[in-house]
Amino acid sequence: MVGEYPLGTSAGRNGRRSTEGRRLSSARPPPLSPTLEATSTPFAPGEFYPPLTNNIGPDRSMPQYFPLSQWLQAPWIRGITSQLPNISIPSMSMPMPVHYVFKPKKVQLTDGNLVLDTPVPTSYLTAVDYQTGNEFEKMRYMAVTCDADMVPEGRYKLRAQNMKRSIELAICLTVNEESPQAFCLTLHSLIKNIKKLCLPTSKSSFHKNPVWAEDDSWQKVVICIVADGRRNLNPTILKVLAAMGCWQEGVAKNQVNGKAVQAHVFEYSTQVSVDSKLRLKGRTIKNSNKHRYPPIQIIFCLKERHTKKLNSHRWFFNAICPLLKPRITLLTTVGAKIGSGSLFHLWSAFDRNPHTAGACGEIRVAKGLFWWKVLNPLIAAQIFEYKIASVLEKPFESIFGYISVMPGALVAYRYEALLPEPISGKGPLTAYFEPDYLVFSDDHQEVGEVLQYSYFAEDQILPFLVTTRRNASYTMQYVRSAWAETEVPAGIGSFLGMKRKWQNRRFFGLIYAVSNVRAIWRSGHNLLRKLWLTLEIIYLGCDTAFWFLALGNYYLVFYYMAQTLAHTSRLTIGETAFTITRYVYMGLIVVVTMISMGNRPRG
């Protein structure tokens, strides 16, 4: 099948601009594509001029091209310019402008889809270990012109799928508008984990697992980078991916056969990495075993539109995972530093227990060099809060088999547990992506207020749906040995905004769990596990009610403790000081309540 796409600047092995399809024309070219500037060449202002027709000669129909200065010498132009003293006529030696027009080029499509294999630079290829093979010599580009849910039916195929590789672990890294340093911090930590997991020379005694003992075990891991919107992505991140061989400028196209491209998919097996200081790491810099990385299969999915993080997860779960068919899926975000060995510990939790459908690790706070960030009271308070969650809450909920809040920075799911049921065609992912399907559609007004906010608590809803899956006995597990380090807000405005978002998600997520507690008894758990899960939901409901009334609880504790101290004190002013303090406390509560109504935290 032959299709058409606009021909732009194609970056090949030498990086020279292709001049194929250029010709002189008297017509003004169409405007630049609003969807992908990299595919078109911008022209300088004043480069296009209407031609003059020379009526002298045998063929008067042939248009002749003259310099701008000669065109301005026309009598009717001279009559206008003579009355405008500020306009100067260019000299007669001005060169004739060159006018380029890009013609659509017809290429052979692969199963009706545009798939291009472009060679990587020779300087990069001669410096790495693996130099032969299509996945090392060429980068693969695929233009997706349909929605994420239609990709499995659109005969799209990934490189790992064509090679019939069994994917054990698929990692989703979502990118929005973060800095290149934060992006490289997360990606480099993932690559170091894969090196420790797959490279035979770096395996310790507890990594001797038959799955990862083979030399080509790197073929079982895939990193999928999903960028949320081409215009929102930092250009430096594209340069970082270009240095790793995972992206090339001018290869992507904005339409195929008249259909707009929804996502651009780049595939390459890189052997280098870039750290948080934007330094290249690998054999190309230092020829030592310390910086040697195994090939890392990277899929870079660049979405055309900015549709938030939940839509990025939909591209990963509904578009890429059905093609790869991984056993375990792991979700993380830019800015989180994955701890050493965390990938293996999370994977091992699924390997040991076949009933484990979800697992999460500990989230730590970046304290800085010599713990200097702890001097900030806000950061110190958040360190205490994170430790309470990782020491008390998560292990306690893991005993019951259901974790109410799974941290988005380090969470893994068994892909089989997320698939839809064969009879009903619905599964946990259907409700997980409900905001994309319903809330952002035209009929979102029909959704209730509580239900609408519950859909945005996707981190809390997905674990509950997996645990209560019909005719299944899946559980959640907390893995203490797996951890990720993340930055926390240091300002009061960003801190309040983050807390408000988290508390809203937690509150409405627990409301969703309490209101659907009967789903536990429709699952495939045994009677004892159902009783345990019901007891946990009741406890979480009471804890939510206590947390909802926390402001009043704090005042009651203050009232009775201060009143007791005032009565037992031998000072005569104790009662007066208690009364004044109590009214000041009440006044502050009223002031905070009035300020919070109709204002944003950053304001």
Coordinates of C-alpha atoms in Angstrom, one line a residue:
M1 CA 0.0 0.0 0.0
V2 CA 1.3 3.4 -0.8
G3 CA 0.6 6.4 1.4
E4 CA 1.5 10.1 1.4
Y5 CA 3.0 12.3 4.1
P6 CA 4.6 15.8 3.9
L7 CA 8.3 15.6 3.2
G8 CA 10.4 17.7 5.5
T9 CA 14.0 17.9 6.8
S10 CA 15.2 14.3 7.2
A11 CA 18.1 13.7 9.5
G12 CA 20.1 10.8 8.1
R13 CA 23.5 9.5 8.9
N14 CA 25.2 12.8 7.9
G15 CA 22.4 15.0 9.1
R16 CA 22.1 16.9 5.8
R17 CA 18.8 18.4 4.7
S18 CA 17.2 16.5 1.8
T19 CA 16.6 18.6 -1.3
E20 CA 14.4 16.1 -3.0
G21 CA 11.1 17.5 -4.2
R22 CA 12.2 21.2 -4.4
R23 CA 11.2 23.2 -7.4
L24 CA 10.6 26.8 -8.5
S25 CA 7.0 27.9 -8.4
S26 CA 5.1 31.1 -8.7
A27 CA 2.5 30.1 -6.2
R28 CA 2.9 30.9 -2.5
P29 CA 3.4 27.6 -0.6
P30 CA 0.9 26.4 2.0
P31 CA 1.5 27.6 5.6
L32 CA 3.7 25.7 7.9
S33 CA 2.1 22.7 9.6
P34 CA 0.6 23.7 13.0
T35 CA 1.3 20.2 14.4
L36 CA 5.0 19.6 13.8
E37 CA 7.5 22.3 13.0
A38 CA 10.4 19.8 12.7
T39 CA 8.9 18.5 9.4
S40 CA 8.9 21.9 7.6
T41 CA 11.6 24.4 6.8
P42 CA 10.7 28.0 8.0
F43 CA 11.4 30.7 5.3
A44 CA 12.7 34.1 6.1
P45 CA 10.4 37.1 5.8
G46 CA 10.4 38.7 2.4
E47 CA 11.5 35.7 0.6
F48 CA 8.5 35.2 -1.6
Y49 CA 7.7 37.8 -4.4
P50 CA 5.2 37.7 -7.2
P51 CA 6.8 37.1 -10.6
L52 CA 6.7 39.5 -13.5
T53 CA 5.6 38.2 -17.0
N54 CA 7.9 39.2 -19.9
N55 CA 5.7 39.8 -22.9
I56 CA 8.7 40.0 -25.3
G57 CA 9.6 36.7 -26.9
P58 CA 8.0 33.8 -28.7
D59 CA 6.6 32.2 -25.6
R60 CA 4.7 34.8 -23.6
S61 CA 3.0 32.3 -21.3
M62 CA 6.3 31.4 -19.5
P63 CA 6.7 33.4 -16.3
Q64 CA 10.0 34.9 -15.8
Y65 CA 11.6 35.7 -12.4
F66 CA 13.3 39.0 -11.7
P67 CA 15.0 40.4 -8.6
L68 CA 13.0 42.5 -6.1
S69 CA 14.7 45.7 -7.2
Q70 CA 13.6 45.3 -10.8
W71 CA 10.1 44.4 -9.8
L72 CA 9.9 47.6 -7.8
Q73 CA 10.9 49.6 -10.9
A74 CA 7.5 49.0 -12.5
P75 CA 5.7 52.3 -13.3
W76 CA 2.7 51.7 -11.1
I77 CA 4.9 50.7 -8.2
R78 CA 7.1 53.8 -8.8
G79 CA 4.0 56.0 -8.6
I80 CA 3.2 54.7 -5.2
T81 CA 6.7 54.6 -3.7
S82 CA 7.5 58.1 -4.9
Q83 CA 4.9 59.5 -2.5
L84 CA 6.4 57.5 0.4
P85 CA 9.7 59.1 1.4
N86 CA 10.6 56.4 4.0
I87 CA 10.8 53.5 1.5
S88 CA 14.2 52.9 0.0
I89 CA 14.6 51.0 -3.2
P90 CA 17.1 48.1 -3.0
S91 CA 20.1 48.0 -5.3
M92 CA 20.0 46.3 -8.6
S93 CA 22.5 43.7 -7.4
M94 CA 20.1 42.0 -5.0
P95 CA 20.1 38.3 -5.8
M96 CA 17.0 36.5 -7.0
P97 CA 15.2 34.8 -4.0
V98 CA 15.0 31.0 -4.1
H99 CA 11.5 29.6 -3.6
Y100 CA 11.2 26.0 -2.3
V101 CA 8.1 24.0 -2.3
F102 CA 7.9 20.6 -0.6
K103 CA 6.0 17.9 -2.5
P104 CA 4.3 15.0 -0.7
K105 CA 6.4 11.9 -1.1
K106 CA 4.8 8.5 -1.6
V107 CA 6.4 5.7 0.4
Q108 CA 5.5 2.1 1.0
L109 CA 3.4 1.7 4.2
T110 CA 3.7 -1.3 6.5
D111 CA 0.3 -2.8 7.0
G112 CA -1.2 0.6 6.3
N113 CA 1.0 2.4 8.8
L114 CA 4.0 4.6 8.4
V115 CA 7.1 2.9 9.8
L116 CA 10.6 4.3 9.1
D117 CA 14.0 2.9 10.0
T118 CA 16.7 5.6 10.2
P119 CA 20.4 4.9 10.8
V120 CA 22.0 6.1 14.0
P121 CA 25.3 8.1 13.8
T122 CA 28.4 6.1 13.0
S123 CA 30.4 7.8 15.8
Y124 CA 27.9 6.4 18.4
L125 CA 27.7 3.0 16.9
T126 CA 31.5 2.4 16.8
A127 CA 31.9 3.2 20.5
V128 CA 29.4 0.8 22.0
D129 CA 29.6 -3.0 22.5
Y130 CA 26.6 -4.2 20.4
Q131 CA 27.2 -2.8 16.9
T132 CA 25.4 -5.3 14.6
G133 CA 21.7 -5.8 14.4
N134 CA 18.8 -3.8 13.2
E135 CA 17.8 -2.6 16.7
F136 CA 21.3 -1.2 17.3
E137 CA 22.1 0.1 13.8
K138 CA 18.7 1.9 13.2
M139 CA 16.1 3.8 15.1
R140 CA 12.5 2.8 14.4
Y141 CA 9.8 5.4 14.0
M142 CA 6.1 4.7 13.8
A143 CA 3.3 7.3 13.3
V144 CA 0.1 6.4 15.2
T145 CA -3.0 8.1 13.6
C146 CA -5.7 6.6 15.9
D147 CA -6.8 6.7 19.5
A148 CA -4.9 4.7 22.2
D149 CA -7.7 2.2 22.5
M150 CA -7.6 1.5 18.7
V151 CA -3.9 0.7 18.5
P152 CA -4.2 -3.0 19.0
E153 CA -6.8 -3.2 16.2
G154 CA -4.8 -0.9 13.9
R155 CA -2.2 -3.5 12.9
Y156 CA 0.5 -1.6 14.7
K157 CA 3.6 -3.6 15.8
L158 CA 6.5 -2.8 18.0
R159 CA 10.1 -3.9 17.5
A160 CA 10.0 -6.2 20.5
Q161 CA 6.8 -7.7 19.2
N162 CA 8.3 -8.5 15.8
M163 CA 11.3 -10.2 17.5
K164 CA 8.9 -12.3 19.6
R165 CA 10.4 -11.4 22.9
S166 CA 8.9 -12.3 26.2
I167 CA 8.6 -9.1 28.2
E168 CA 8.9 -9.7 31.9
L169 CA 8.9 -6.0 33.1
A170 CA 7.5 -3.0 31.3
I171 CA 8.2 0.4 33.0
C172 CA 6.1 3.5 32.3
L173 CA 7.8 6.9 32.8
T174 CA 5.4 9.8 32.4
V175 CA 6.8 13.2 31.3
N176 CA 4.9 16.5 31.5
E177 CA 6.7 19.8 31.9
E178 CA 9.5 18.8 34.2
S179 CA 13.1 19.9 33.9
P180 CA 15.7 17.9 32.0
Q181 CA 17.6 17.3 35.2
A182 CA 14.6 15.7 36.9
F183 CA 14.0 13.6 33.8
C184 CA 17.6 12.4 33.6
L185 CA 17.6 11.7 37.4
T186 CA 14.7 9.2 37.0
L187 CA 15.8 7.6 33.7
H188 CA 19.4 7.2 34.9
S189 CA 18.2 5.5 38.1
L190 CA 16.1 3.1 36.1
I191 CA 18.9 2.2 33.8
K192 CA 21.2 1.6 36.7
N193 CA 18.6 -0.7 38.2
I194 CA 18.3 -2.6 34.9
K195 CA 22.1 -2.9 34.8
K196 CA 22.1 -4.4 38.3
L197 CA 19.2 -6.7 37.3
C198 CA 20.4 -7.9 33.9
L199 CA 24.2 -7.5 33.7
P200 CA 25.9 -10.8 34.8
T201 CA 29.0 -9.1 36.3
S202 CA 26.9 -6.9 38.6
K203 CA 24.7 -9.7 40.1
S204 CA 25.0 -10.4 43.8
S205 CA 24.0 -13.5 45.7
F206 CA 20.3 -12.6 46.0
H207 CA 20.0 -11.9 42.3
K208 CA 20.7 -15.5 41.2
N209 CA 17.3 -16.0 39.7
P210 CA 16.7 -18.2 36.6
V211 CA 14.8 -15.5 34.9
W212 CA 17.7 -13.0 35.1
A213 CA 20.6 -15.4 35.0
E214 CA 20.8 -15.4 31.2
D215 CA 23.1 -13.2 29.3
D216 CA 20.3 -11.7 27.2
S217 CA 18.0 -11.1 30.1
W218 CA 18.0 -7.4 29.1
Q219 CA 15.5 -8.4 26.4
K220 CA 12.9 -8.9 29.1
V221 CA 12.8 -5.3 30.2
V222 CA 11.3 -2.3 28.4
I223 CA 11.2 1.4 29.4
C224 CA 8.3 3.3 27.9
I225 CA 8.6 7.1 28.1
V226 CA 5.3 8.8 27.5
A227 CA 5.6 12.5 26.9
D228 CA 2.4 14.5 27.5
G229 CA 2.2 16.9 24.6
R230 CA 4.8 17.8 22.0
R231 CA 4.6 21.5 22.6
N232 CA 4.8 21.1 26.4
L233 CA 8.0 19.0 26.3
N234 CA 11.3 20.6 27.2
P235 CA 13.5 20.7 24.1
T236 CA 16.5 19.7 26.1
I237 CA 14.9 16.4 26.9
L238 CA 14.7 15.7 23.2
K239 CA 18.4 16.5 23.0
V240 CA 19.1 14.0 25.8
L241 CA 17.1 11.3 24.0
A242 CA 18.9 12.2 20.7
A243 CA 22.3 11.6 22.5
M244 CA 21.0 8.2 23.5
G245 CA 19.9 7.4 20.0
C246 CA 16.2 7.3 20.9
W247 CA 15.1 10.4 18.9
Q248 CA 16.1 12.1 15.6
E249 CA 15.0 15.5 14.4
G250 CA 13.0 15.7 11.2
V251 CA 11.9 12.1 11.2
A252 CA 8.4 12.5 12.7
K253 CA 5.5 13.4 10.4
N254 CA 2.4 15.3 11.1
Q255 CA 0.0 13.3 8.9
V256 CA -0.3 10.1 7.0
N257 CA -2.8 9.6 4.2
G258 CA -4.6 12.8 5.3
K259 CA -4.9 11.5 8.9
A260 CA -3.5 13.6 11.7
V261 CA -0.9 11.8 13.8
Q262 CA -1.9 11.3 17.4
A263 CA 1.3 10.0 18.8
H264 CA 4.9 9.5 17.6
V265 CA 6.6 6.3 18.7
F266 CA 10.4 6.0 18.6
E267 CA 12.1 2.7 19.4
Y268 CA 15.8 2.0 20.0
S269 CA 18.0 -0.2 22.2
T270 CA 20.5 2.3 23.7
Q271 CA 23.7 1.5 25.5
V272 CA 24.4 4.8 27.1
S273 CA 22.8 7.0 29.8
V274 CA 22.7 10.6 30.9
D275 CA 22.8 11.4 34.6
S276 CA 21.1 14.3 36.4
K277 CA 24.0 16.6 35.6
L278 CA 23.5 16.0 31.9
R279 CA 26.7 14.0 31.6
L280 CA 26.9 11.1 29.2
K281 CA 27.6 7.8 30.8
G282 CA 28.7 4.6 29.0
R283 CA 31.4 3.1 26.9
T284 CA 31.5 6.1 24.7
I285 CA 33.0 8.2 27.5
K286 CA 35.1 5.8 29.6
N287 CA 36.1 2.3 28.5
S288 CA 35.7 0.6 31.8
N289 CA 33.4 -2.0 33.2
K290 CA 32.0 0.5 35.8
H291 CA 30.2 2.5 33.1
R292 CA 29.2 -0.4 30.9
Y293 CA 25.4 -0.7 30.5
P294 CA 23.5 -3.5 28.9
P295 CA 21.2 -2.6 25.9
I296 CA 18.1 -0.9 27.2
Q297 CA 15.0 -1.2 25.1
I298 CA 13.4 2.2 25.1
I299 CA 10.0 3.2 23.6
F300 CA 9.5 6.9 23.4
C301 CA 5.9 7.8 22.9
L302 CA 5.5 11.5 22.1
K303 CA 1.8 12.5 22.3
E304 CA 0.7 15.3 20.0
R305 CA -1.7 16.9 22.5
H306 CA -1.5 17.8 26.2
T307 CA -4.1 15.5 27.9
K308 CA -2.7 15.0 31.4
K309 CA -1.1 12.1 33.2
L310 CA -4.1 9.8 33.2
N311 CA -4.2 9.9 29.4
S312 CA -0.5 9.0 29.3
H313 CA -1.3 5.9 31.4
R314 CA -4.0 5.0 28.9
W315 CA -1.5 5.1 26.1
F316 CA 0.7 2.8 28.1
F317 CA -1.9 0.3 29.3
N318 CA -4.3 0.3 26.3
A319 CA -1.9 1.0 23.4
I320 CA 1.6 -0.4 24.2
C321 CA 1.0 -3.2 26.8
P322 CA -1.4 -5.1 24.5
L323 CA 1.4 -5.3 21.9
L324 CA 4.2 -6.2 24.4
K325 CA 2.1 -8.4 26.7
P326 CA 4.3 -7.9 29.7
R327 CA 4.0 -9.9 32.9
I328 CA 4.6 -7.0 35.4
T329 CA 4.0 -3.3 34.7
L330 CA 5.6 -0.6 36.8
L331 CA 4.6 3.1 37.0
T332 CA 6.8 6.0 38.0
T333 CA 7.0 9.7 37.4
V334 CA 9.8 12.2 36.5
G335 CA 11.6 13.5 39.5
A336 CA 11.7 10.2 41.5
K337 CA 15.0 8.6 42.0
I338 CA 14.5 4.8 42.1
G339 CA 16.6 3.1 44.8
S340 CA 19.3 0.6 44.0
G341 CA 17.8 -2.9 43.6
S342 CA 14.2 -1.7 43.8
L343 CA 13.1 -3.2 40.5
F344 CA 14.3 -6.6 41.5
H345 CA 12.6 -6.5 44.9
L346 CA 9.3 -5.4 43.4
W347 CA 9.5 -8.1 40.7
S348 CA 10.4 -10.7 43.3
A349 CA 7.2 -9.9 45.3
F350 CA 5.1 -10.9 42.3
D351 CA 7.3 -13.9 41.5
R352 CA 7.0 -15.4 45.0
N353 CA 3.2 -15.0 45.4
P354 CA 1.0 -15.6 42.4
H355 CA -1.9 -13.8 44.2
T356 CA 0.0 -10.5 44.5
A357 CA -1.6 -8.2 41.9
G358 CA -0.1 -4.9 43.2
A359 CA 3.0 -3.8 45.1
C360 CA 4.5 -0.5 46.1
G361 CA 7.6 0.6 47.8
E362 CA 8.7 3.2 50.3
I363 CA 8.7 6.9 49.3
R364 CA 11.5 8.8 50.9
V365 CA 12.2 12.6 50.9
A366 CA 15.3 14.0 49.4
K367 CA 17.2 15.5 52.3
G368 CA 20.1 17.0 50.4
L369 CA 23.8 17.0 51.2
F370 CA 24.4 16.7 55.0
W371 CA 20.6 16.9 55.5
W372 CA 20.6 20.6 55.0
K373 CA 17.0 20.5 53.7
V374 CA 15.8 19.3 57.1
L375 CA 16.4 22.8 58.4
N376 CA 13.2 23.8 56.6
P377 CA 10.3 23.1 59.0
L378 CA 8.0 22.2 56.1
I379 CA 10.4 19.6 54.7
A380 CA 11.0 18.2 58.2
A381 CA 7.3 17.9 58.8
Q382 CA 6.8 16.1 55.5
I383 CA 9.7 13.7 56.3
F384 CA 7.9 12.8 59.5
E385 CA 4.6 12.3 57.6
Y386 CA 6.3 10.1 54.9
K387 CA 7.9 7.9 57.6
I388 CA 4.7 7.5 59.5
A389 CA 3.1 6.3 56.2
S390 CA 5.9 3.9 55.4
V391 CA 6.4 2.5 59.0
L392 CA 2.8 2.3 60.3
E393 CA 0.1 2.8 57.6
K394 CA 1.4 0.8 54.6
P395 CA 2.6 -2.3 56.6
F396 CA -0.6 -2.4 58.6
E397 CA -2.8 -2.3 55.4
S398 CA -0.5 -4.8 53.7
I399 CA -1.4 -7.4 56.4
F400 CA -5.1 -7.2 55.3
G401 CA -4.2 -7.4 51.7
Y402 CA -5.5 -4.0 50.5
I403 CA -3.5 -0.8 50.5
S404 CA -5.8 2.2 50.2
V405 CA -3.2 4.7 48.7
M406 CA -0.6 3.4 46.2
P407 CA 2.1 6.0 45.6
G408 CA 2.4 7.0 42.0
A409 CA 6.2 7.3 42.2
L410 CA 6.8 3.6 42.6
V411 CA 3.9 1.2 42.1
A412 CA 3.7 -2.1 40.1
Y413 CA 0.8 -4.1 38.9
R414 CA 0.4 -7.6 37.5
Y415 CA -0.8 -7.0 33.9
E416 CA -3.0 -10.1 33.9
A417 CA -5.0 -8.6 36.9
L418 CA -5.8 -5.4 34.9
L419 CA -7.2 -7.1 31.8
P420 CA -10.9 -7.0 31.2
E421 CA -13.1 -9.9 31.9
P422 CA -13.9 -12.2 28.9
I423 CA -17.7 -12.1 29.4
S424 CA -18.5 -8.5 30.4
G425 CA -15.5 -6.9 28.7
K426 CA -14.9 -4.7 31.7
G427 CA -12.0 -4.6 34.1
P428 CA -10.2 -2.4 36.6
L429 CA -8.8 -0.2 33.8
T430 CA -12.3 0.7 32.6
A431 CA -13.1 2.5 35.8
Y432 CA -9.5 3.7 36.1
F433 CA -9.8 5.6 32.8
E434 CA -13.3 6.9 33.5
P435 CA -12.2 10.6 33.6
D436 CA -10.8 10.2 30.0
Y437 CA -14.0 8.5 28.8
L438 CA -16.7 10.4 30.7
V439 CA -15.6 13.4 32.8
F440 CA -13.9 15.2 29.9
S441 CA -16.6 14.4 27.4
D442 CA -19.6 16.5 26.4
D443 CA -22.0 14.8 28.8
H444 CA -19.9 15.1 31.9
Q445 CA -22.6 17.3 33.5
E446 CA -24.6 14.1 34.1
V447 CA -21.9 12.7 36.5
G448 CA -22.6 13.4 40.2
E449 CA -20.3 15.6 42.2
V450 CA -19.1 12.9 44.5
L451 CA -18.7 10.4 41.7
Q452 CA -16.8 12.9 39.6
Y453 CA -14.3 13.6 42.3
S454 CA -14.0 9.9 43.0
Y455 CA -12.9 9.2 39.4
F456 CA -10.0 11.7 39.9
A457 CA -8.8 9.6 42.9
E458 CA -7.3 7.0 40.4
D459 CA -4.5 6.1 42.8
Q460 CA -7.0 4.9 45.3
I461 CA -9.6 3.4 43.0
L462 CA -7.4 1.1 41.0
P463 CA -6.1 -0.9 44.0
F464 CA -9.6 -1.4 45.3
L465 CA -10.9 -2.6 41.9
V466 CA -8.1 -5.1 41.6
T467 CA -8.5 -6.4 45.1
T468 CA -12.3 -6.8 44.6
R469 CA -12.1 -8.3 41.1
R470 CA -14.9 -10.8 40.5
N471 CA -13.9 -14.5 40.8
A472 CA -10.3 -13.5 41.7
S473 CA -8.3 -13.4 44.9
Y474 CA -5.7 -10.7 44.3
T475 CA -4.0 -8.8 47.1
M476 CA -1.8 -5.8 47.5
Q477 CA 1.6 -5.9 49.1
Y478 CA 4.0 -3.3 50.6
V479 CA 7.7 -4.0 49.8
R480 CA 9.9 -2.3 52.4
S481 CA 13.2 -3.0 50.5
A482 CA 12.0 -1.1 47.4
W483 CA 12.2 2.6 47.7
A484 CA 12.1 5.8 45.7
E485 CA 13.4 9.3 46.6
T486 CA 11.5 12.3 45.6
E487 CA 11.5 16.1 46.1
V488 CA 8.8 17.7 48.3
P489 CA 7.5 21.3 48.2
A490 CA 9.6 23.7 50.2
G491 CA 7.2 26.7 50.0
I492 CA 3.9 27.2 51.8
G493 CA 1.9 27.8 48.7
S494 CA 3.0 24.7 46.8
F495 CA 2.8 22.7 50.0
L496 CA -0.8 23.7 50.6
G497 CA -1.7 23.0 47.0
M498 CA -0.2 19.5 47.1
K499 CA -1.9 18.7 50.5
R500 CA -5.3 19.9 49.2
K501 CA -5.0 17.7 46.1
W502 CA -3.9 14.6 48.1
Q503 CA -6.5 15.0 50.8
N504 CA -9.3 15.4 48.2
R505 CA -8.1 12.2 46.5
R506 CA -7.9 10.3 49.7
F507 CA -11.3 11.5 51.0
F508 CA -13.2 10.7 47.8
G509 CA -11.3 7.5 47.2
L510 CA -12.3 6.2 50.6
I511 CA -15.9 7.3 50.0
Y512 CA -15.8 5.2 46.8
A513 CA -14.4 2.2 48.7
V514 CA -16.9 2.4 51.6
S515 CA -19.8 2.8 49.3
N516 CA -18.8 -0.2 47.3
V517 CA -17.8 -2.5 50.2
R518 CA -20.3 -5.1 48.9
A519 CA -17.9 -5.8 46.0
I520 CA -15.6 -7.6 48.4
W521 CA -18.2 -10.3 48.9
R522 CA -18.5 -10.8 45.1
S523 CA -14.7 -11.5 44.8
G524 CA -13.0 -14.9 44.8
H525 CA -11.4 -14.5 48.3
N526 CA -12.1 -17.0 51.0
L527 CA -14.4 -16.2 53.8
L528 CA -11.7 -15.2 56.3
R529 CA -10.1 -12.8 53.8
K530 CA -13.5 -11.2 53.0
L531 CA -14.0 -10.6 56.7
W532 CA -10.5 -9.1 57.1
L533 CA -11.1 -6.8 54.1
T534 CA -14.5 -5.7 55.4
L535 CA -13.0 -4.9 58.8
E536 CA -10.3 -2.9 57.1
I537 CA -12.8 -0.8 55.1
I538 CA -14.7 -0.1 58.3
Y539 CA -11.5 1.0 60.0
L540 CA -10.6 3.2 57.1
G541 CA -14.1 4.8 57.2
C542 CA -13.8 5.6 60.9
D543 CA -10.3 7.0 60.3
T544 CA -11.7 9.2 57.5
A545 CA -14.4 10.5 59.8
F546 CA -11.9 11.2 62.5
W547 CA -9.6 13.0 60.0
F548 CA -12.6 15.0 58.7
L549 CA -13.2 16.3 62.2
A550 CA -9.6 16.8 63.0
L551 CA -9.9 20.6 63.4
G552 CA -12.5 20.2 66.1
N553 CA -10.6 17.3 67.7
Y554 CA -7.5 19.4 68.1
Y555 CA -9.5 22.2 69.7
L556 CA -11.1 19.8 72.2
V557 CA -7.6 18.4 73.1
F558 CA -6.3 22.0 73.6
Y559 CA -9.4 23.0 75.6
Y560 CA -9.3 20.2 78.2
M561 CA -5.5 20.2 78.6
A562 CA -5.2 23.9 78.9
Q563 CA -8.2 24.1 81.3
T564 CA -6.7 21.4 83.5
L565 CA -3.3 23.2 83.7
A566 CA -5.1 26.5 84.4
H567 CA -7.0 25.1 87.4
T568 CA -4.0 23.2 88.9
S569 CA -1.7 26.2 88.5
R570 CA -0.9 28.2 91.6
L571 CA -0.7 31.4 89.6
T572 CA -3.7 33.7 89.8
I573 CA -3.5 34.7 86.2
G574 CA -3.9 31.1 85.0
E575 CA -7.6 31.3 84.4
T576 CA -7.3 34.6 82.6
A577 CA -4.5 33.4 80.4
F578 CA -6.6 30.3 79.5
T579 CA -9.6 32.4 78.5
I580 CA -7.5 34.8 76.4
T581 CA -5.7 31.9 74.6
R582 CA -9.0 30.1 74.0
Y583 CA -10.6 33.1 72.3
V584 CA -7.5 33.7 70.2
Y585 CA -7.6 30.1 69.1
M586 CA -11.2 30.4 68.1
G587 CA -10.5 33.6 66.3
L588 CA -7.7 32.1 64.3
I589 CA -10.0 29.2 63.3
V590 CA -12.6 31.6 62.0
V591 CA -10.0 33.7 60.1
V592 CA -8.5 30.6 58.5
T593 CA -11.9 29.4 57.5
M594 CA -12.8 32.8 55.9
I595 CA -9.5 33.1 54.1
S596 CA -9.8 29.5 52.7
M597 CA -13.2 30.2 51.1
G598 CA -12.7 31.1 47.4
N599 CA -8.9 31.4 47.5
R600 CA -6.1 29.4 46.0
P601 CA -3.2 28.2 48.2
R602 CA -0.6 30.0 46.1
G603 CA -2.6 33.3 46.5

